[in-house]
Coordinates of C-alpha atoms in Angstrom, one line a residue:
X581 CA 153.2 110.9 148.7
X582 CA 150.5 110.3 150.8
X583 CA 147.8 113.3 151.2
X584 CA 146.3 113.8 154.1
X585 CA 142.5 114.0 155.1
X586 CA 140.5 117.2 154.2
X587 CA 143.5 118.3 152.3
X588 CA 142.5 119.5 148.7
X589 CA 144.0 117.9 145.4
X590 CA 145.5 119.5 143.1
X591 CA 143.7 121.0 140.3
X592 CA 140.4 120.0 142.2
X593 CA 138.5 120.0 145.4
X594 CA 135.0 120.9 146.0
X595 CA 134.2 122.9 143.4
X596 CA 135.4 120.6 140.9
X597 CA 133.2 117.5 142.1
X598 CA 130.4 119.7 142.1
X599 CA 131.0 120.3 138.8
X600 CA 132.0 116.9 137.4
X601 CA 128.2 115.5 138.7
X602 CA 126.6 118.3 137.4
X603 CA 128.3 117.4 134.0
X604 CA 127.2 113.7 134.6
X605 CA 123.9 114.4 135.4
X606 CA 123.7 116.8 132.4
X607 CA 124.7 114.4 130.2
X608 CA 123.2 110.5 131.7
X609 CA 119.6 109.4 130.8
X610 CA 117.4 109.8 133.6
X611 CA 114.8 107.7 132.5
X612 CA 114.4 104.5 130.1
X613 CA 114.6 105.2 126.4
X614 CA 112.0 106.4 124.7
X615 CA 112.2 104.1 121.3
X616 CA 113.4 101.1 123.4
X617 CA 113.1 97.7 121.2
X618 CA 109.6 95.7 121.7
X619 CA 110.4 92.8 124.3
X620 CA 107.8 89.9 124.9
X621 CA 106.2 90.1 128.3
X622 CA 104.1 86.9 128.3
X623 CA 102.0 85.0 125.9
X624 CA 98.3 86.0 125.9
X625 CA 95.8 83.1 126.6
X626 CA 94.6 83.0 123.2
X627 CA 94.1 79.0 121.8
X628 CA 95.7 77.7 118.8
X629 CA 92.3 77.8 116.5
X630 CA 91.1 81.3 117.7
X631 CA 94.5 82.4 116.7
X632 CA 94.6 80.8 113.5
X633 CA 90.8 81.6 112.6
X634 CA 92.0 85.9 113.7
X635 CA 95.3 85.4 111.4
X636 CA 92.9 84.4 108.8
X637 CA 90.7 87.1 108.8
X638 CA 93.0 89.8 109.2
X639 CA 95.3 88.5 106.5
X640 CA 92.1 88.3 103.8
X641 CA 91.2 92.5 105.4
X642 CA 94.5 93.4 104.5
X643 CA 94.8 91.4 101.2
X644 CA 91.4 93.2 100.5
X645 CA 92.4 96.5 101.2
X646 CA 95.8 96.1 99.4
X647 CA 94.2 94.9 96.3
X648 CA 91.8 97.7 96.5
X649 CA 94.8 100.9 96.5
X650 CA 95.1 101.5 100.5
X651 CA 98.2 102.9 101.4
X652 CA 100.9 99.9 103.1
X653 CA 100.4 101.6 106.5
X654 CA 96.9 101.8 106.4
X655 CA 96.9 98.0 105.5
X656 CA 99.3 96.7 108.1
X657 CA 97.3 98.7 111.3
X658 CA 93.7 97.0 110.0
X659 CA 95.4 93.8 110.4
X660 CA 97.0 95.5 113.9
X661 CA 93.9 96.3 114.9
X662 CA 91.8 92.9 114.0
X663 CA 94.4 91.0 115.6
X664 CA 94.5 93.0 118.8
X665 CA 90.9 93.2 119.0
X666 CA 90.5 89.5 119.0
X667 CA 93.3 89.2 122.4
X668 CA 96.2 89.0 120.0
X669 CA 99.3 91.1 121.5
X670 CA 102.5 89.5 120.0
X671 CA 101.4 89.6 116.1
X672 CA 104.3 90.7 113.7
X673 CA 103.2 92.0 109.9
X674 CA 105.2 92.1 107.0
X675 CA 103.9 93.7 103.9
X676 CA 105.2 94.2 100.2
X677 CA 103.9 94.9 96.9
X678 CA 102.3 91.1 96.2
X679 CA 102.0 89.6 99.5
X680 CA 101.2 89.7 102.9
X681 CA 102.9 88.0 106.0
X682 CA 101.9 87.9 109.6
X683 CA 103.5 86.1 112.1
X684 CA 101.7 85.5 115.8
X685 CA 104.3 85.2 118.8
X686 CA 102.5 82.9 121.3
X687 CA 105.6 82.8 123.5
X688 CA 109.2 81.9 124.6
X689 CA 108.4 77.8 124.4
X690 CA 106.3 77.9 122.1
X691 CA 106.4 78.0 118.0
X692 CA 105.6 81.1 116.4
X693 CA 102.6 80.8 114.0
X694 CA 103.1 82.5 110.4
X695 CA 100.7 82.7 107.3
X696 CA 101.3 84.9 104.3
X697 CA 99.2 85.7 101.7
X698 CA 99.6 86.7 98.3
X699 CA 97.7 89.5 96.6
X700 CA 96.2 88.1 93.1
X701 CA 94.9 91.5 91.7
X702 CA 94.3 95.1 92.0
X703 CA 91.6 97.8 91.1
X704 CA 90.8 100.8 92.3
X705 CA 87.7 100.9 94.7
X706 CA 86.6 103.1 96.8
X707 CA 83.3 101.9 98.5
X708 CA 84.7 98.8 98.9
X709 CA 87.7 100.1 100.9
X710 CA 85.3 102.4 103.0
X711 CA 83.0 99.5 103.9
X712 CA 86.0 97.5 104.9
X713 CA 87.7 100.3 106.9
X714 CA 83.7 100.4 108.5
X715 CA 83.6 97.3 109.5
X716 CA 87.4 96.8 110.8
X717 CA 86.0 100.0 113.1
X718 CA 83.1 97.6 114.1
X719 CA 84.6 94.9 115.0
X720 CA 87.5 96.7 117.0
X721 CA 84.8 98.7 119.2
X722 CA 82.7 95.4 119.6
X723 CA 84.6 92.0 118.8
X724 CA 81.6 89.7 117.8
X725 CA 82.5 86.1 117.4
X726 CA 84.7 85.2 114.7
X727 CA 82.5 83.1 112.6
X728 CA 80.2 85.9 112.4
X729 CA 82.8 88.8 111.5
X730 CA 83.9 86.2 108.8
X731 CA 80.6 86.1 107.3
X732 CA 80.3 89.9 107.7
X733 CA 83.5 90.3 105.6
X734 CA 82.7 87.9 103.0
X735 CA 79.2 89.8 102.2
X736 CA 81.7 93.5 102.4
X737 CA 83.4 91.9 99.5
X738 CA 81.1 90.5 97.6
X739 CA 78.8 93.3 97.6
X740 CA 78.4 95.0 93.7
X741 CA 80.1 97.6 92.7
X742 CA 77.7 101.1 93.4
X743 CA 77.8 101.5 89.6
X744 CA 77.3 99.8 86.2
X745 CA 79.9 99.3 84.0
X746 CA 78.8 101.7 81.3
X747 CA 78.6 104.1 84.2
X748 CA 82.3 103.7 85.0
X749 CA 83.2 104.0 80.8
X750 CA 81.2 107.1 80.8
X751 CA 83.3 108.3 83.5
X752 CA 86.5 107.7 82.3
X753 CA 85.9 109.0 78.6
X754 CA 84.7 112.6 80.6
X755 CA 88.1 112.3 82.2
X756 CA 90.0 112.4 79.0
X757 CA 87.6 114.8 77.1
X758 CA 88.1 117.6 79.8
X759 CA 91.6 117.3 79.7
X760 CA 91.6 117.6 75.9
X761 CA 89.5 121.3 76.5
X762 CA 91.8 122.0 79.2
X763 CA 94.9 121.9 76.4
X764 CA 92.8 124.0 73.8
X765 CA 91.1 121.4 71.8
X766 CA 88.3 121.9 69.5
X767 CA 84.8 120.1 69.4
X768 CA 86.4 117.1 66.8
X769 CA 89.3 116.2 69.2
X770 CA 87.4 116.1 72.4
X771 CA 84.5 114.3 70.8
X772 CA 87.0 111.9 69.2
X773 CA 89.1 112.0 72.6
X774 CA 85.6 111.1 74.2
X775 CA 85.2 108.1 71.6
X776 CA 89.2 106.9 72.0
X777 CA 88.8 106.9 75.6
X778 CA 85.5 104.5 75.5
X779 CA 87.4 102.0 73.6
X780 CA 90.1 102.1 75.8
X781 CA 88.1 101.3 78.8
X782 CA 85.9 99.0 77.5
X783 CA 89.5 97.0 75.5
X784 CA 91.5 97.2 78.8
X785 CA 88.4 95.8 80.4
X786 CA 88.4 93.0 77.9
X787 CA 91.9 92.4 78.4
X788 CA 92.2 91.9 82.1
X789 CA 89.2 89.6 82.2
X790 CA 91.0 87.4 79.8
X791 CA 94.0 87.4 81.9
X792 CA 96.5 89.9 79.7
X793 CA 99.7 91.6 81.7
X794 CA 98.8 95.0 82.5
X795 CA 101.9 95.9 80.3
X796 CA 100.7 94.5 77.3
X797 CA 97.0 95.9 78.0
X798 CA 98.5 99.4 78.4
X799 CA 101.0 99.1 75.4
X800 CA 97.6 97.9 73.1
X801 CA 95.5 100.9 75.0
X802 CA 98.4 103.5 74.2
X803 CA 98.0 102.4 70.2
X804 CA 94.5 103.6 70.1
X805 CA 94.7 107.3 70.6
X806 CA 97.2 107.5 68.4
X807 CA 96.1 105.5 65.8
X808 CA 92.7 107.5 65.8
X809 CA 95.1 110.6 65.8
X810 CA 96.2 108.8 62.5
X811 CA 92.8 108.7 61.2
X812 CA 92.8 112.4 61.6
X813 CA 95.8 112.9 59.5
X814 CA 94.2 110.9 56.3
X815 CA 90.9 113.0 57.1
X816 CA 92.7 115.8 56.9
X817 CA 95.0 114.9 53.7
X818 CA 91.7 114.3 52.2
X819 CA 90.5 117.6 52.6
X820 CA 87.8 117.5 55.3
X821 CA 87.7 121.4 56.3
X822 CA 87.0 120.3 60.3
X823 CA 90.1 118.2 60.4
X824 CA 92.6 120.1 58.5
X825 CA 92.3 123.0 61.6
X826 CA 92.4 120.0 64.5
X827 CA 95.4 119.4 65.7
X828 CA 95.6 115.4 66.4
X829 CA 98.6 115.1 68.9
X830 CA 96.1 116.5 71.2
X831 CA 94.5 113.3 71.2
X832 CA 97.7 111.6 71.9
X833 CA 98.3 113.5 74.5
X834 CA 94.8 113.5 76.3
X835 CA 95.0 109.8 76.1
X836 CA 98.3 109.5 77.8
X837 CA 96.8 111.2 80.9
X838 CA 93.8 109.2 81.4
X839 CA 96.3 105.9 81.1
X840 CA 98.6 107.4 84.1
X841 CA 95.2 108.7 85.9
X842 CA 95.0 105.1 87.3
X843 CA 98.5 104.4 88.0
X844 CA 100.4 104.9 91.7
X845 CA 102.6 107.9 91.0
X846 CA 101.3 109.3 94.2
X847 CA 100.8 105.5 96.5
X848 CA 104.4 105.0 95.9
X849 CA 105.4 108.5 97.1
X850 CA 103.2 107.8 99.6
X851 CA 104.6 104.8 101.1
X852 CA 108.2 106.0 101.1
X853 CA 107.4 109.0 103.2
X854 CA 105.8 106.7 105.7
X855 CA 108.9 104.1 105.3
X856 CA 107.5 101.2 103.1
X857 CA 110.4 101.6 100.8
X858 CA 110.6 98.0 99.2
X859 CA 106.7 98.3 98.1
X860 CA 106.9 101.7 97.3
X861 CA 110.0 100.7 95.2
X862 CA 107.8 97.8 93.2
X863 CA 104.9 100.3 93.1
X864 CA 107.4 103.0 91.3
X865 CA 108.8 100.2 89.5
X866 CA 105.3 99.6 88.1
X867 CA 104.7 102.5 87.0
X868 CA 108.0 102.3 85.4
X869 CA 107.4 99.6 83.4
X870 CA 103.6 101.0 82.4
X871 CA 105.0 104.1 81.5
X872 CA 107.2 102.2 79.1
X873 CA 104.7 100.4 77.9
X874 CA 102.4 104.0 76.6
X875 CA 105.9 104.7 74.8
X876 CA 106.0 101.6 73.1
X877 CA 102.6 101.7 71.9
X878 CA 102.8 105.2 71.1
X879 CA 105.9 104.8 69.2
X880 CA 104.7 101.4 67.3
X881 CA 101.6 103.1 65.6
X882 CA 103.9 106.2 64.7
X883 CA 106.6 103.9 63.2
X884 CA 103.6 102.3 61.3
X885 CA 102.4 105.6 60.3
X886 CA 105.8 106.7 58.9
X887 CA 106.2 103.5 56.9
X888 CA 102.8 103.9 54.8
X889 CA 103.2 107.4 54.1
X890 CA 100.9 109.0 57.2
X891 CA 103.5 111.0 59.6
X892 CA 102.2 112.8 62.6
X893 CA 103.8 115.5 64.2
X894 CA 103.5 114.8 67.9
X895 CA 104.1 117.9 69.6
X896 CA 105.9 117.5 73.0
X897 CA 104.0 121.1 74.3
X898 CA 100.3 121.8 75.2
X899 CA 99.4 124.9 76.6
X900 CA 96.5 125.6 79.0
X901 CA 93.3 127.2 78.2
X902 CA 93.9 130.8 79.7
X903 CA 90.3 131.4 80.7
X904 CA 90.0 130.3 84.3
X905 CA 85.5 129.4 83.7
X906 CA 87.1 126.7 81.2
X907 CA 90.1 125.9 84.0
X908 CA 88.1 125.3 87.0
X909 CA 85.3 123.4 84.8
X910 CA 87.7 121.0 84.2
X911 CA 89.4 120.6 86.9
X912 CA 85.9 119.3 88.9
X913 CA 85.2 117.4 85.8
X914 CA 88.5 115.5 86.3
X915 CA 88.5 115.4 90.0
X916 CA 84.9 114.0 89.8
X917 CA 85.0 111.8 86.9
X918 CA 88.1 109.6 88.6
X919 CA 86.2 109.5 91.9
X920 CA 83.4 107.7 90.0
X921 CA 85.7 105.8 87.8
X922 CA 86.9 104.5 91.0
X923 CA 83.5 103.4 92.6
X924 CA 83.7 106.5 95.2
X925 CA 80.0 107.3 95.9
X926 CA 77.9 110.2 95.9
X927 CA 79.6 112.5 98.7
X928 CA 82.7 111.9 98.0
X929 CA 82.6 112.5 94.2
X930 CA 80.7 116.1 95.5
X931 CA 84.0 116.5 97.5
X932 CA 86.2 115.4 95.4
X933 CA 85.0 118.0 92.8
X934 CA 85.0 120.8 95.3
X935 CA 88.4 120.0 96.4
X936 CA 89.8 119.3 92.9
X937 CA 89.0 123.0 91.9
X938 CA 90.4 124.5 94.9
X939 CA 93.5 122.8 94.8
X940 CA 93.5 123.6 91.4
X941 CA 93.3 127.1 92.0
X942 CA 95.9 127.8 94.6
X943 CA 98.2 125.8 92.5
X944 CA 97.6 128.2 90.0
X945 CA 97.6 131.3 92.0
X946 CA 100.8 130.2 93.7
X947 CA 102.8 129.3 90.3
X948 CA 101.2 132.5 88.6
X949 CA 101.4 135.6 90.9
X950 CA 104.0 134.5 93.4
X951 CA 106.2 133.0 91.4
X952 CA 106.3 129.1 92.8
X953 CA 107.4 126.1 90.6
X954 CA 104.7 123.6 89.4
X955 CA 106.2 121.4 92.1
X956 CA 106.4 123.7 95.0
X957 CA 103.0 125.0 94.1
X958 CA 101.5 121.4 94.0
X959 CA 102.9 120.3 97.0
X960 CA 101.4 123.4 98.6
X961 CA 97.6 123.0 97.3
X962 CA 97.6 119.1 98.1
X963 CA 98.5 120.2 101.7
X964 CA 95.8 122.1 101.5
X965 CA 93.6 119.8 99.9
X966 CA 94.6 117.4 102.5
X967 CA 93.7 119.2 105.2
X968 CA 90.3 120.1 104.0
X969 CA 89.4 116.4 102.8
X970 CA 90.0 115.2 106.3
X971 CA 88.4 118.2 108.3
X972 CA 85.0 117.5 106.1
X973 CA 84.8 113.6 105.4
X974 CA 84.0 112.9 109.0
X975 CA 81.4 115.3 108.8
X976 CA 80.0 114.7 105.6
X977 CA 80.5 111.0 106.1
X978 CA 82.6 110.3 103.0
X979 CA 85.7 108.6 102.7
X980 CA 89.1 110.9 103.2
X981 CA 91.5 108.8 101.2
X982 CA 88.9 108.5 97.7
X983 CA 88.3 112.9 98.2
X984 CA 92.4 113.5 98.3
X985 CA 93.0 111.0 95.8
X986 CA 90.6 112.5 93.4
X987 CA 91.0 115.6 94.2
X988 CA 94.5 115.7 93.5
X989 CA 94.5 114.3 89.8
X990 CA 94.2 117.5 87.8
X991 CA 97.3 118.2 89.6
X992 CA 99.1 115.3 88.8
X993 CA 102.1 116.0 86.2
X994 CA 100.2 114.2 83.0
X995 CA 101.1 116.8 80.9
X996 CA 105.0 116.4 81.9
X997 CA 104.6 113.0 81.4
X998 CA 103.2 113.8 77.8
X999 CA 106.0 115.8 77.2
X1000 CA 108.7 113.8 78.0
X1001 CA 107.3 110.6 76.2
X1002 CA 106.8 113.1 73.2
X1003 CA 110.8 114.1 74.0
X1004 CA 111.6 110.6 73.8
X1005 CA 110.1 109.6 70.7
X1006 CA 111.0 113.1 68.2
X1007 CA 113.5 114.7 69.4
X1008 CA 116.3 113.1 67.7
X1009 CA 119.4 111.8 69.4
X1010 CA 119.4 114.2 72.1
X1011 CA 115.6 113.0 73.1
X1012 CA 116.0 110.0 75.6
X1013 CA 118.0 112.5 77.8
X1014 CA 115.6 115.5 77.2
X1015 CA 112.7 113.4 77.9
X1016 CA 114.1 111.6 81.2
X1017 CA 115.0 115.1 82.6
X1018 CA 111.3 115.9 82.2
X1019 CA 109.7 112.5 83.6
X1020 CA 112.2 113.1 86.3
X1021 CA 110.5 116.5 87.3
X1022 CA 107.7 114.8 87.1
X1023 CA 107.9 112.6 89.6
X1024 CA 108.9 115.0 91.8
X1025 CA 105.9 116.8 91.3
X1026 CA 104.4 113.3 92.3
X1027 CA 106.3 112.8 95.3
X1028 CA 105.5 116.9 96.5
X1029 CA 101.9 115.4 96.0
X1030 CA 102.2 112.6 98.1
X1031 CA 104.1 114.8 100.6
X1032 CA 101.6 117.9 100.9
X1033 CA 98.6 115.3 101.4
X1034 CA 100.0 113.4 104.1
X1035 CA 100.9 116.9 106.0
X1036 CA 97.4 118.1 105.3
X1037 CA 95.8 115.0 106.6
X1038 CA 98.5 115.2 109.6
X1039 CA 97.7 118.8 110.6
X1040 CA 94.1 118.1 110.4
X1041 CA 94.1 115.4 112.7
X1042 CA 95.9 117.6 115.1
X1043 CA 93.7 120.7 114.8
X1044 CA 90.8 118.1 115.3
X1045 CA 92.4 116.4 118.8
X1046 CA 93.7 120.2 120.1
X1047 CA 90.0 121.6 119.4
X1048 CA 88.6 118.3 121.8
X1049 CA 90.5 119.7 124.6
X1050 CA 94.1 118.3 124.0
X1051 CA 96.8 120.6 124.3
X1052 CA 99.1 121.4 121.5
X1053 CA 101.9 118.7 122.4
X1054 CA 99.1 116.0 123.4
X1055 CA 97.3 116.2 120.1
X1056 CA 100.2 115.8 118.2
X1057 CA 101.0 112.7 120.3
X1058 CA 97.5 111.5 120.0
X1059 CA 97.5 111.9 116.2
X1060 CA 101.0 110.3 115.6
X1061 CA 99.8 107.7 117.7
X1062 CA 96.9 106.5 115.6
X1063 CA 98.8 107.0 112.3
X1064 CA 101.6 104.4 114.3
X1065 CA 101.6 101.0 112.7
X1066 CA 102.0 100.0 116.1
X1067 CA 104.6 97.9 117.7
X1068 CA 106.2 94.7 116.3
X1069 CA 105.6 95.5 113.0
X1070 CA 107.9 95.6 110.1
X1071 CA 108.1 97.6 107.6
X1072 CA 108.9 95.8 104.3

């Protein structure tokens, strides 16, 4: 049947095409999409041996900064940045644990150049991060020929350290001694936590120079508190009236903590939030197999012990000073001593100590009075900390990443760590389990760590670009913007 003009259909007419394109245009795009896939547009007019002479020097700044314990995004937009800076659009990075890859586009008929690097060794420092984050700033504001910026990088690495050796021993032996006064040792275990401490510096020291895996170094660094915990025990059994009241598994447990102190609980939380998973998986995995390696030197000097007649009783509890002079002491001690055993300088160790006891005591405050878990309460005073260290280090001129990675070590979970290694050496058959539970919550208390800074450092950066005249939805932009990797980058 054939309708005729004008007449209405069935079921429909005018009201129901008006409401059919009001559906559609509900529901269709009416712009491009907003994540749309990077597409080449043209090649840039960049020659083969600028390109190759850029490549080089970005892949040796971020080889440089990965070495040296900068986060993977924070590595892959230096390299972003020098690239760009120099003319080159197209570039692609590719970063894990050990190596380095960056691939330069030059165009649809032409072969893509790609050099990869591979990172030879890693320390801790600081100044030497901030001077190469300085000079990455330098050359992207004013690119000065390339031979130059090479020679301007080569004197940023080469520079020495801000400190002597001996300074960063003396550090690290503070570290440990003001943990053992934070779980209520006596003068003979901190001075003897002091002395441990030195010789586990000064052995791993020894031990990397010579070329040693870092799992072997820790496994030999591991035996020496407890075998001076030993030592303690015969004293002791000897009748010496200041070692019969010490209680040696303090020292155990004191040097446990300075041995995770320097290892990247917190980096590897770090980088899975920001979705580096592969090198935050070989970063936990690390810490994994150093971990393993304190329990097998722990356990190798008690076995010993047990053999010959000289048991220790390694207690898998230590309880906190209660008075909150001794608390807070400690805390800046331990915030301040890693900053300088990591070659921070002057400003940012006074930061770092400030921060330290302020996260320190909200963490407190929140798990005491209001009732919070150790890791809700952490996660909530690194936020805080966060924030702070990146509202004050552009005033004060000191490096934001060294203040919120000091600042946040008397709140990493050492002690649960402690516990569960002490649960999975004495506490019979049921102690593997008992002491996985408890590293378990500890890294969660790591990854709440990791989390809080990076929201702290986030809403800083926010606050900072709304208070320059950016509205609300503009600064947030703005600040997600610049923590961007960028285009045409790949993450792991």
């Amino acid at each position: 049947m054939t309708t005729a003009p004008g007449t209405p259909r069935p079921g429909g007419g005018r009201g129901s095409s008006r409401l059919v394109a009001g559906t559609r245009r509900a529901f269709r795009p009416s712009g491009p999409p907003t994540d749309e896939l990077p597409v080449f547009a043209a090649p840039d007019s960049t020659d083969d041996a600028t390109a190759r002479a850029v490549i080089d020097l970005a892949l040796r700044a971020g080889i440089a900064l990965l070495s040296t314990g900068a986060p993977a995004a924070d590595v892959v937009a230096t390299v972003l940045t020098l690239t760009r800076a120099y003319g080159l659009s197209s570039v692609h990075v590719d970063i894990t644990f050990t190596s380095i890859a960056v691939s330069y586009q030059r165009g649809p008929h032409a072969d893509p150049m790609t050099v990869m690097k591979v990172v030879r060794q890693r320390s801790q420092d600081f100044t030497r991060l901030e001077r190469l984050r300085e000079l990455v700033t330098d050359l992207s504001a004013h690119a000065i020929p390339i031979d130059e910026a090479k020679v301007r990088f080569d004197a940023v690495v080469r520079a020495p350290h801000p400190y002597r050796r001996w300074v960063v021993t003396g550090a690290s032996a503070v570290l440990a001694a003001a943990v053992a006064l934070l779980i209520g040792a006596g003068p003979l275990i901190i001075a003897l936590t002091f002395a441990s401490a030195v010789a586990i510096d000064r052995l791993k020291f020894a031990l990397g120079r010579l070329g040693v895996a870092a799992f072997f170094a820790q496994c030999v660094a591991a035996a020496i508190p407890t075998a001076v915990a030993t030592a303690v025990v015969v004293a002791a059994r000897e009748g010496v009236p200041i070692a019969t009241a010490a209680s040696p598994s303090l020292i155990v447990a004191a040097g446990i903590v300075l041995l995770l102190s320097g290892l990247s609980v917190v980096g590897a939380a770090e980088d899975a939030l920001q979705g580096y998973y592969v090198t935050a998986g070989a970063r936990a995995f690390e810490v994994v197999v150093l971990t393993f390696g304190i329990v097998i030197g722990v356990t190798t000097v008690l076995s010993i012990g047990n053999r010959i007649g000289l048991p220790i009783a390694v207690s898998s509890k230590t309880y906190l000073d209660q008075r909150l002079v001794t608390q807070v002491t400690c805390a800046a001690l331990i915030a301040a001593a890693f900053a300088i055993s990591a070659y921070a300088r002057g400003r940012a160790v006074a930061m770092s100590a400030v921060l330290g006891v302020l996260g320190w005591v909200v963490a407190t405050t929140l798990e005491t009075n209001f009732g919070f878990g150790t890791a809700v309460s952490a996660t909530l005073a690194a936020g805080v900390v966060g924030f702070l260290a990146r509202a004050g280090s552009r005033r004060l001129g000191a490096s934001a990443l060294a203040v919120t990675t000091s600042a946040i070590v008397p709140l990493l979970p050492g002690r649960a760590v402690y516990q569960g290694i002490s649960e999975m050496i004495g506490a019979g058959t049921e102690g593997p389990l008992l002491g996985l539970t408890t590293l378990a919550g500890a890294g969660i208390t790591g990854l709440g760590l990791a989390a809080g800074v990076s929201l702290g450092t986030y809403a800083a950066g926010v606050v900072s670009a709304w208070r320059h005249g950016r509205g609300l939805l503009a600064a947030t932009a703005a600040v997600a913007a610049s923590s961007a990797t960028g285009d045409g980058t790949t993450k792991d």
